[in-house]
JSON list of C-alpha atoms in Angstrom, two decimals:
[
{"chain": "K", "resi": 1, "resn": "UNK", "atom": "CA", "xyz": [0.80, -0.87, 26.24]},
{"chain": "K", "resi": 2, "resn": "UNK", "atom": "CA", "xyz": [0.64, -4.10, 24.26]},
{"chain": "K", "resi": 3, "resn": "UNK", "atom": "CA", "xyz": [-2.67, -4.70, 22.49]},
{"chain": "K", "resi": 4, "resn": "UNK", "atom": "CA", "xyz": [-3.96, -8.22, 22.22]},
{"chain": "K", "resi": 5, "resn": "UNK", "atom": "CA", "xyz": [-4.44, -9.40, 18.65]},
{"chain": "K", "resi": 6, "resn": "UNK", "atom": "CA", "xyz": [-8.03, -9.50, 17.38]},
{"chain": "K", "resi": 7, "resn": "UNK", "atom": "CA", "xyz": [-7.43, -12.82, 15.70]},
{"chain": "K", "resi": 8, "resn": "UNK", "atom": "CA", "xyz": [-6.40, -16.33, 16.56]},
{"chain": "K", "resi": 9, "resn": "UNK", "atom": "CA", "xyz": [-4.21, -18.65, 14.53]},
{"chain": "K", "resi": 10, "resn": "UNK", "atom": "CA", "xyz": [-6.24, -21.66, 13.44]},
{"chain": "K", "resi": 11, "resn": "UNK", "atom": "CA", "xyz": [-3.79, -23.37, 11.07]},
{"chain": "K", "resi": 12, "resn": "UNK", "atom": "CA", "xyz": [-0.56, -22.87, 9.14]},
{"chain": "K", "resi": 13, "resn": "UNK", "atom": "CA", "xyz": [-0.29, -23.32, 5.38]},
{"chain": "K", "resi": 14, "resn": "UNK", "atom": "CA", "xyz": [2.87, -24.09, 3.44]},
{"chain": "K", "resi": 15, "resn": "UNK", "atom": "CA", "xyz": [4.85, -21.01, 2.41]},
{"chain": "K", "resi": 16, "resn": "UNK", "atom": "CA", "xyz": [3.27, -19.42, -0.67]},
{"chain": "K", "resi": 17, "resn": "UNK", "atom": "CA", "xyz": [5.26, -17.13, -2.94]},
{"chain": "K", "resi": 18, "resn": "UNK", "atom": "CA", "xyz": [4.40, -15.15, -6.02]},
{"chain": "K", "resi": 19, "resn": "UNK", "atom": "CA", "xyz": [6.36, -16.04, -9.15]},
{"chain": "K", "resi": 20, "resn": "UNK", "atom": "CA", "xyz": [9.79, -14.33, -9.01]},
{"chain": "K", "resi": 21, "resn": "UNK", "atom": "CA", "xyz": [8.86, -12.70, -5.69]},
{"chain": "K", "resi": 22, "resn": "UNK", "atom": "CA", "xyz": [12.26, -13.53, -4.19]},
{"chain": "K", "resi": 23, "resn": "UNK", "atom": "CA", "xyz": [14.13, -11.73, -6.98]},
{"chain": "K", "resi": 24, "resn": "UNK", "atom": "CA", "xyz": [11.88, -8.81, -7.98]},
{"chain": "K", "resi": 25, "resn": "UNK", "atom": "CA", "xyz": [12.74, -5.61, -6.07]},
{"chain": "K", "resi": 26, "resn": "UNK", "atom": "CA", "xyz": [9.88, -4.06, -4.12]},
{"chain": "K", "resi": 27, "resn": "UNK", "atom": "CA", "xyz": [9.37, -1.21, -1.65]},
{"chain": "K", "resi": 28, "resn": "UNK", "atom": "CA", "xyz": [11.62, 1.17, -3.59]},
{"chain": "K", "resi": 29, "resn": "UNK", "atom": "CA", "xyz": [12.28, 4.40, -1.66]},
{"chain": "K", "resi": 30, "resn": "UNK", "atom": "CA", "xyz": [14.35, 7.50, -2.38]},
{"chain": "K", "resi": 31, "resn": "UNK", "atom": "CA", "xyz": [16.09, 9.63, 0.24]},
{"chain": "K", "resi": 32, "resn": "UNK", "atom": "CA", "xyz": [18.15, 12.78, 0.16]},
{"chain": "K", "resi": 33, "resn": "UNK", "atom": "CA", "xyz": [21.67, 12.72, 1.56]},
{"chain": "K", "resi": 34, "resn": "UNK", "atom": "CA", "xyz": [23.71, 15.65, 2.84]},
{"chain": "K", "resi": 35, "resn": "UNK", "atom": "CA", "xyz": [24.89, 16.32, -0.72]},
{"chain": "K", "resi": 36, "resn": "UNK", "atom": "CA", "xyz": [22.61, 17.91, -3.37]},
{"chain": "K", "resi": 37, "resn": "UNK", "atom": "CA", "xyz": [24.13, 15.81, -6.16]},
{"chain": "K", "resi": 38, "resn": "UNK", "atom": "CA", "xyz": [23.33, 12.48, -4.43]},
{"chain": "K", "resi": 39, "resn": "UNK", "atom": "CA", "xyz": [20.28, 10.30, -3.97]},
{"chain": "K", "resi": 40, "resn": "UNK", "atom": "CA", "xyz": [20.01, 7.20, -1.79]},
{"chain": "K", "resi": 41, "resn": "UNK", "atom": "CA", "xyz": [17.84, 4.37, -3.13]},
{"chain": "K", "resi": 42, "resn": "UNK", "atom": "CA", "xyz": [16.54, 1.62, -0.85]},
{"chain": "K", "resi": 43, "resn": "UNK", "atom": "CA", "xyz": [14.57, -1.48, -1.84]},
{"chain": "K", "resi": 44, "resn": "UNK", "atom": "CA", "xyz": [13.71, -4.98, -0.70]},
{"chain": "K", "resi": 45, "resn": "UNK", "atom": "CA", "xyz": [14.18, -8.45, -2.20]},
{"chain": "K", "resi": 46, "resn": "UNK", "atom": "CA", "xyz": [13.81, -11.95, -0.85]},
{"chain": "K", "resi": 47, "resn": "UNK", "atom": "CA", "xyz": [17.38, -12.87, -1.72]},
{"chain": "K", "resi": 48, "resn": "UNK", "atom": "CA", "xyz": [20.71, -11.61, -0.49]},
{"chain": "K", "resi": 49, "resn": "UNK", "atom": "CA", "xyz": [23.12, -10.21, -3.06]},
{"chain": "K", "resi": 50, "resn": "UNK", "atom": "CA", "xyz": [24.88, -7.10, -4.29]},
{"chain": "K", "resi": 51, "resn": "UNK", "atom": "CA", "xyz": [22.57, -4.10, -4.89]},
{"chain": "K", "resi": 52, "resn": "UNK", "atom": "CA", "xyz": [22.81, -2.67, -8.42]},
{"chain": "K", "resi": 53, "resn": "UNK", "atom": "CA", "xyz": [21.33, 0.47, -9.98]},
{"chain": "K", "resi": 54, "resn": "UNK", "atom": "CA", "xyz": [21.31, 1.37, -13.67]},
{"chain": "K", "resi": 55, "resn": "UNK", "atom": "CA", "xyz": [20.45, 5.01, -14.37]},
{"chain": "K", "resi": 56, "resn": "UNK", "atom": "CA", "xyz": [20.65, 7.81, -16.90]},
{"chain": "K", "resi": 57, "resn": "UNK", "atom": "CA", "xyz": [19.32, 11.29, -17.62]},
{"chain": "K", "resi": 58, "resn": "UNK", "atom": "CA", "xyz": [15.66, 11.11, -18.59]},
{"chain": "K", "resi": 59, "resn": "UNK", "atom": "CA", "xyz": [14.63, 11.92, -22.13]},
{"chain": "K", "resi": 60, "resn": "UNK", "atom": "CA", "xyz": [12.21, 14.82, -22.34]},
{"chain": "K", "resi": 61, "resn": "UNK", "atom": "CA", "xyz": [10.08, 13.31, -25.12]},
{"chain": "K", "resi": 62, "resn": "UNK", "atom": "CA", "xyz": [9.17, 10.03, -23.37]},
{"chain": "K", "resi": 63, "resn": "UNK", "atom": "CA", "xyz": [11.51, 8.01, -25.56]},
{"chain": "K", "resi": 64, "resn": "UNK", "atom": "CA", "xyz": [13.27, 5.14, -23.75]},
{"chain": "K", "resi": 65, "resn": "UNK", "atom": "CA", "xyz": [16.13, 6.40, -21.60]},
{"chain": "K", "resi": 66, "resn": "UNK", "atom": "CA", "xyz": [19.62, 5.03, -22.08]},
{"chain": "K", "resi": 67, "resn": "UNK", "atom": "CA", "xyz": [20.45, 3.73, -18.61]},
{"chain": "K", "resi": 68, "resn": "UNK", "atom": "CA", "xyz": [24.16, 3.83, -19.28]},
{"chain": "K", "resi": 69, "resn": "UNK", "atom": "CA", "xyz": [25.44, 4.35, -15.73]},
{"chain": "K", "resi": 70, "resn": "UNK", "atom": "CA", "xyz": [25.80, 1.38, -13.40]},
{"chain": "K", "resi": 71, "resn": "UNK", "atom": "CA", "xyz": [26.48, 1.50, -9.66]},
{"chain": "K", "resi": 72, "resn": "UNK", "atom": "CA", "xyz": [27.09, -1.68, -7.67]},
{"chain": "K", "resi": 73, "resn": "UNK", "atom": "CA", "xyz": [27.75, -2.12, -4.00]},
{"chain": "K", "resi": 74, "resn": "UNK", "atom": "CA", "xyz": [25.93, -0.40, -1.23]},
{"chain": "K", "resi": 75, "resn": "UNK", "atom": "CA", "xyz": [24.67, -2.10, 1.89]},
{"chain": "K", "resi": 76, "resn": "UNK", "atom": "CA", "xyz": [22.42, -5.12, 2.46]},
{"chain": "K", "resi": 77, "resn": "UNK", "atom": "CA", "xyz": [20.77, -5.84, 5.83]},
{"chain": "K", "resi": 78, "resn": "UNK", "atom": "CA", "xyz": [17.95, -7.84, 7.35]},
{"chain": "K", "resi": 79, "resn": "UNK", "atom": "CA", "xyz": [16.56, -8.46, 10.80]},
{"chain": "K", "resi": 80, "resn": "UNK", "atom": "CA", "xyz": [15.08, -11.36, 12.75]},
{"chain": "K", "resi": 81, "resn": "UNK", "atom": "CA", "xyz": [12.46, -11.82, 15.46]},
{"chain": "K", "resi": 82, "resn": "UNK", "atom": "CA", "xyz": [15.22, -11.52, 18.08]},
{"chain": "K", "resi": 83, "resn": "UNK", "atom": "CA", "xyz": [15.83, -7.92, 16.94]},
{"chain": "K", "resi": 84, "resn": "UNK", "atom": "CA", "xyz": [12.25, -6.85, 17.72]},
{"chain": "K", "resi": 85, "resn": "UNK", "atom": "CA", "xyz": [11.08, -5.19, 20.96]},
{"chain": "K", "resi": 86, "resn": "UNK", "atom": "CA", "xyz": [8.18, -7.26, 22.27]},
{"chain": "K", "resi": 87, "resn": "UNK", "atom": "CA", "xyz": [5.66, -10.05, 21.67]},
{"chain": "K", "resi": 88, "resn": "UNK", "atom": "CA", "xyz": [4.23, -11.01, 19.27]},
{"chain": "K", "resi": 89, "resn": "UNK", "atom": "CA", "xyz": [6.94, -9.65, 16.97]},
{"chain": "K", "resi": 90, "resn": "UNK", "atom": "CA", "xyz": [9.73, -11.33, 18.95]},
{"chain": "K", "resi": 91, "resn": "UNK", "atom": "CA", "xyz": [8.22, -14.75, 18.37]},
{"chain": "K", "resi": 92, "resn": "UNK", "atom": "CA", "xyz": [9.29, -16.74, 15.31]},
{"chain": "K", "resi": 93, "resn": "UNK", "atom": "CA", "xyz": [6.02, -18.72, 15.56]},
{"chain": "K", "resi": 94, "resn": "UNK", "atom": "CA", "xyz": [3.62, -18.64, 12.59]},
{"chain": "K", "resi": 95, "resn": "UNK", "atom": "CA", "xyz": [1.34, -15.61, 12.72]},
{"chain": "K", "resi": 96, "resn": "UNK", "atom": "CA", "xyz": [3.84, -13.51, 14.68]},
{"chain": "K", "resi": 97, "resn": "UNK", "atom": "CA", "xyz": [7.14, -12.32, 13.14]},
{"chain": "K", "resi": 98, "resn": "UNK", "atom": "CA", "xyz": [7.24, -12.02, 9.35]},
{"chain": "K", "resi": 99, "resn": "UNK", "atom": "CA", "xyz": [10.77, -11.99, 7.88]},
{"chain": "K", "resi": 100, "resn": "UNK", "atom": "CA", "xyz": [11.30, -8.75, 5.92]},
{"chain": "K", "resi": 101, "resn": "UNK", "atom": "CA", "xyz": [13.61, -10.20, 3.28]},
{"chain": "K", "resi": 102, "resn": "UNK", "atom": "CA", "xyz": [16.77, -8.25, 2.51]},
{"chain": "K", "resi": 103, "resn": "UNK", "atom": "CA", "xyz": [16.91, -4.47, 2.67]},
{"chain": "K", "resi": 104, "resn": "UNK", "atom": "CA", "xyz": [19.31, -2.96, 0.12]},
{"chain": "K", "resi": 105, "resn": "UNK", "atom": "CA", "xyz": [20.59, 0.63, -0.02]},
{"chain": "K", "resi": 106, "resn": "UNK", "atom": "CA", "xyz": [22.80, 2.17, -2.68]},
{"chain": "K", "resi": 107, "resn": "UNK", "atom": "CA", "xyz": [23.75, 5.83, -3.22]},
{"chain": "K", "resi": 108, "resn": "UNK", "atom": "CA", "xyz": [24.11, 7.55, -6.60]},
{"chain": "K", "resi": 109, "resn": "UNK", "atom": "CA", "xyz": [26.73, 10.32, -6.54]},
{"chain": "K", "resi": 110, "resn": "UNK", "atom": "CA", "xyz": [27.77, 13.13, -8.87]},
{"chain": "K", "resi": 111, "resn": "UNK", "atom": "CA", "xyz": [24.31, 13.63, -10.38]},
{"chain": "K", "resi": 112, "resn": "UNK", "atom": "CA", "xyz": [23.45, 16.76, -12.34]},
{"chain": "K", "resi": 113, "resn": "UNK", "atom": "CA", "xyz": [21.27, 19.09, -10.26]},
{"chain": "K", "resi": 114, "resn": "UNK", "atom": "CA", "xyz": [17.67, 19.95, -11.14]},
{"chain": "K", "resi": 115, "resn": "UNK", "atom": "CA", "xyz": [17.56, 17.06, -13.64]},
{"chain": "K", "resi": 116, "resn": "UNK", "atom": "CA", "xyz": [15.21, 14.14, -14.20]},
{"chain": "K", "resi": 117, "resn": "UNK", "atom": "CA", "xyz": [16.90, 10.75, -14.01]},
{"chain": "K", "resi": 118, "resn": "UNK", "atom": "CA", "xyz": [15.44, 7.36, -14.88]},
{"chain": "K", "resi": 119, "resn": "UNK", "atom": "CA", "xyz": [16.62, 4.28, -12.99]},
{"chain": "K", "resi": 120, "resn": "UNK", "atom": "CA", "xyz": [16.01, 0.64, -12.22]},
{"chain": "K", "resi": 121, "resn": "UNK", "atom": "CA", "xyz": [17.26, -1.47, -9.31]},
{"chain": "K", "resi": 122, "resn": "UNK", "atom": "CA", "xyz": [18.19, -5.11, -8.85]},
{"chain": "K", "resi": 123, "resn": "UNK", "atom": "CA", "xyz": [20.38, -7.51, -6.92]},
{"chain": "K", "resi": 124, "resn": "UNK", "atom": "CA", "xyz": [23.33, -9.26, -8.56]},
{"chain": "K", "resi": 125, "resn": "UNK", "atom": "CA", "xyz": [23.89, -12.85, -7.57]},
{"chain": "K", "resi": 126, "resn": "UNK", "atom": "CA", "xyz": [23.50, -16.46, -8.61]},
{"chain": "K", "resi": 127, "resn": "UNK", "atom": "CA", "xyz": [21.28, -16.38, -11.67]},
{"chain": "K", "resi": 128, "resn": "UNK", "atom": "CA", "xyz": [21.92, -12.84, -12.90]},
{"chain": "K", "resi": 129, "resn": "UNK", "atom": "CA", "xyz": [19.81, -9.76, -12.14]},
{"chain": "K", "resi": 130, "resn": "UNK", "atom": "CA", "xyz": [16.03, -9.41, -12.04]},
{"chain": "K", "resi": 131, "resn": "UNK", "atom": "CA", "xyz": [15.36, -5.70, -12.53]},
{"chain": "K", "resi": 132, "resn": "UNK", "atom": "CA", "xyz": [12.59, -3.51, -11.21]},
{"chain": "K", "resi": 133, "resn": "UNK", "atom": "CA", "xyz": [10.51, -1.41, -13.57]},
{"chain": "K", "resi": 134, "resn": "UNK", "atom": "CA", "xyz": [12.08, 1.89, -14.63]},
{"chain": "K", "resi": 135, "resn": "UNK", "atom": "CA", "xyz": [11.28, 4.79, -12.29]},
{"chain": "K", "resi": 136, "resn": "UNK", "atom": "CA", "xyz": [12.09, 8.52, -12.34]},
{"chain": "K", "resi": 137, "resn": "UNK", "atom": "CA", "xyz": [13.31, 11.10, -9.84]},
{"chain": "K", "resi": 138, "resn": "UNK", "atom": "CA", "xyz": [14.42, 14.72, -10.07]},
{"chain": "K", "resi": 139, "resn": "UNK", "atom": "CA", "xyz": [17.56, 15.86, -8.31]},
{"chain": "K", "resi": 140, "resn": "UNK", "atom": "CA", "xyz": [17.64, 18.84, -5.95]},
{"chain": "K", "resi": 141, "resn": "UNK", "atom": "CA", "xyz": [17.94, 22.45, -7.03]},
{"chain": "K", "resi": 142, "resn": "UNK", "atom": "CA", "xyz": [21.34, 24.08, -6.62]},
{"chain": "K", "resi": 143, "resn": "UNK", "atom": "CA", "xyz": [21.98, 25.55, -3.17]},
{"chain": "K", "resi": 144, "resn": "UNK", "atom": "CA", "xyz": [20.89, 29.19, -3.13]},
{"chain": "K", "resi": 145, "resn": "UNK", "atom": "CA", "xyz": [18.43, 28.75, -6.00]},
{"chain": "K", "resi": 146, "resn": "UNK", "atom": "CA", "xyz": [15.46, 31.12, -5.91]},
{"chain": "K", "resi": 147, "resn": "UNK", "atom": "CA", "xyz": [13.36, 28.89, -8.15]},
{"chain": "K", "resi": 148, "resn": "UNK", "atom": "CA", "xyz": [9.99, 28.11, -6.48]},
{"chain": "K", "resi": 149, "resn": "UNK", "atom": "CA", "xyz": [9.76, 24.57, -5.13]},
{"chain": "K", "resi": 150, "resn": "UNK", "atom": "CA", "xyz": [6.83, 22.52, -3.89]},
{"chain": "K", "resi": 151, "resn": "UNK", "atom": "CA", "xyz": [7.16, 19.17, -2.19]},
{"chain": "K", "resi": 152, "resn": "UNK", "atom": "CA", "xyz": [4.62, 16.58, -1.20]},
{"chain": "K", "resi": 153, "resn": "UNK", "atom": "CA", "xyz": [6.18, 14.13, 1.23]},
{"chain": "K", "resi": 154, "resn": "UNK", "atom": "CA", "xyz": [4.58, 11.32, 3.15]},
{"chain": "K", "resi": 155, "resn": "UNK", "atom": "CA", "xyz": [6.05, 8.29, 4.86]},
{"chain": "K", "resi": 156, "resn": "UNK", "atom": "CA", "xyz": [5.03, 5.64, 7.35]},
{"chain": "K", "resi": 157, "resn": "UNK", "atom": "CA", "xyz": [1.48, 4.66, 6.48]},
{"chain": "K", "resi": 158, "resn": "UNK", "atom": "CA", "xyz": [0.95, 3.22, 9.95]},
{"chain": "K", "resi": 159, "resn": "UNK", "atom": "CA", "xyz": [-1.85, 0.85, 10.85]},
{"chain": "K", "resi": 160, "resn": "UNK", "atom": "CA", "xyz": [-5.27, 2.48, 10.99]},
{"chain": "K", "resi": 161, "resn": "UNK", "atom": "CA", "xyz": [-8.13, 1.02, 13.00]},
{"chain": "K", "resi": 162, "resn": "UNK", "atom": "CA", "xyz": [-9.34, -0.74, 9.82]},
{"chain": "K", "resi": 163, "resn": "UNK", "atom": "CA", "xyz": [-6.14, -2.82, 9.80]},
{"chain": "K", "resi": 164, "resn": "UNK", "atom": "CA", "xyz": [-3.02, -3.17, 7.67]},
{"chain": "K", "resi": 165, "resn": "UNK", "atom": "CA", "xyz": [-4.84, -4.22, 4.52]},
{"chain": "K", "resi": 166, "resn": "UNK", "atom": "CA", "xyz": [-6.36, -0.76, 4.03]},
{"chain": "K", "resi": 167, "resn": "UNK", "atom": "CA", "xyz": [-3.43, 1.40, 5.20]},
{"chain": "K", "resi": 168, "resn": "UNK", "atom": "CA", "xyz": [-1.98, 1.96, 1.72]},
{"chain": "K", "resi": 169, "resn": "UNK", "atom": "CA", "xyz": [-5.39, 2.62, 0.17]},
{"chain": "K", "resi": 170, "resn": "UNK", "atom": "CA", "xyz": [-6.29, 5.14, 2.84]},
{"chain": "K", "resi": 171, "resn": "UNK", "atom": "CA", "xyz": [-2.96, 6.97, 2.47]},
{"chain": "K", "resi": 172, "resn": "UNK", "atom": "CA", "xyz": [-3.27, 7.06, -1.34]},
{"chain": "K", "resi": 173, "resn": "UNK", "atom": "CA", "xyz": [-6.79, 8.49, -1.05]},
{"chain": "K", "resi": 174, "resn": "UNK", "atom": "CA", "xyz": [-5.60, 11.19, 1.39]},
{"chain": "K", "resi": 175, "resn": "UNK", "atom": "CA", "xyz": [-2.72, 12.15, -0.93]},
{"chain": "K", "resi": 176, "resn": "UNK", "atom": "CA", "xyz": [-5.13, 12.37, -3.89]},
{"chain": "K", "resi": 177, "resn": "UNK", "atom": "CA", "xyz": [-7.50, 14.51, -1.81]},
{"chain": "K", "resi": 178, "resn": "UNK", "atom": "CA", "xyz": [-4.60, 16.80, -0.81]},
{"chain": "K", "resi": 179, "resn": "UNK", "atom": "CA", "xyz": [-3.57, 17.24, -4.46]},
{"chain": "K", "resi": 180, "resn": "UNK", "atom": "CA", "xyz": [-7.14, 17.99, -5.57]},
{"chain": "K", "resi": 181, "resn": "UNK", "atom": "CA", "xyz": [-7.82, 20.48, -2.76]},
{"chain": "K", "resi": 182, "resn": "UNK", "atom": "CA", "xyz": [-4.70, 22.45, -3.65]},
{"chain": "K", "resi": 183, "resn": "UNK", "atom": "CA", "xyz": [-5.17, 22.10, -7.42]},
{"chain": "K", "resi": 184, "resn": "UNK", "atom": "CA", "xyz": [-1.75, 20.46, -7.84]},
{"chain": "K", "resi": 185, "resn": "UNK", "atom": "CA", "xyz": [-1.01, 19.23, -11.35]},
{"chain": "K", "resi": 186, "resn": "UNK", "atom": "CA", "xyz": [0.57, 15.76, -10.94]},
{"chain": "K", "resi": 187, "resn": "UNK", "atom": "CA", "xyz": [2.26, 16.08, -14.36]},
{"chain": "K", "resi": 188, "resn": "UNK", "atom": "CA", "xyz": [4.62, 18.60, -12.76]},
{"chain": "K", "resi": 189, "resn": "UNK", "atom": "CA", "xyz": [5.68, 16.11, -10.11]},
{"chain": "K", "resi": 190, "resn": "UNK", "atom": "CA", "xyz": [8.54, 13.64, -10.40]},
{"chain": "K", "resi": 191, "resn": "UNK", "atom": "CA", "xyz": [7.49, 10.02, -10.05]}
]
């Protein structure tokens, strides 16, 4: 059932953007594929272009990692109001549909198993590449491994009754509570 919005649009301002917000990658997500030695990386930018990832094995002593491997290509998509299911999302009017930017996905293949890797993402085009910060992930254990494994996975933060603005804060607080209740040491987790 469609809910009526609890707000009304009173005026429309010019488009405001943060400095470099069109180029800087955001919403970086990792996903497993059907292959243990692969990881799929998705992220968003405001500009179309060729997704690029630089990565390398992480150093154990927190020294800067040599990101000597480069992967270009992948897939870039977006969607419009016409792709949505119902009002108000199907309306391109101000206060309704918000363009998502470009959604990029690139897969790293042939990674060493059970290994920390550092990486950064960007989009090649026009004026060069604006990179994300460097992040880290750990690849899967070999198939058949008997090494103990713990995972903490969460996804769609949804929209709680308090509204979108608090969704991320509420989810982060619940994750922190979960870790504390189970005495999980975050230093053992991959970031």
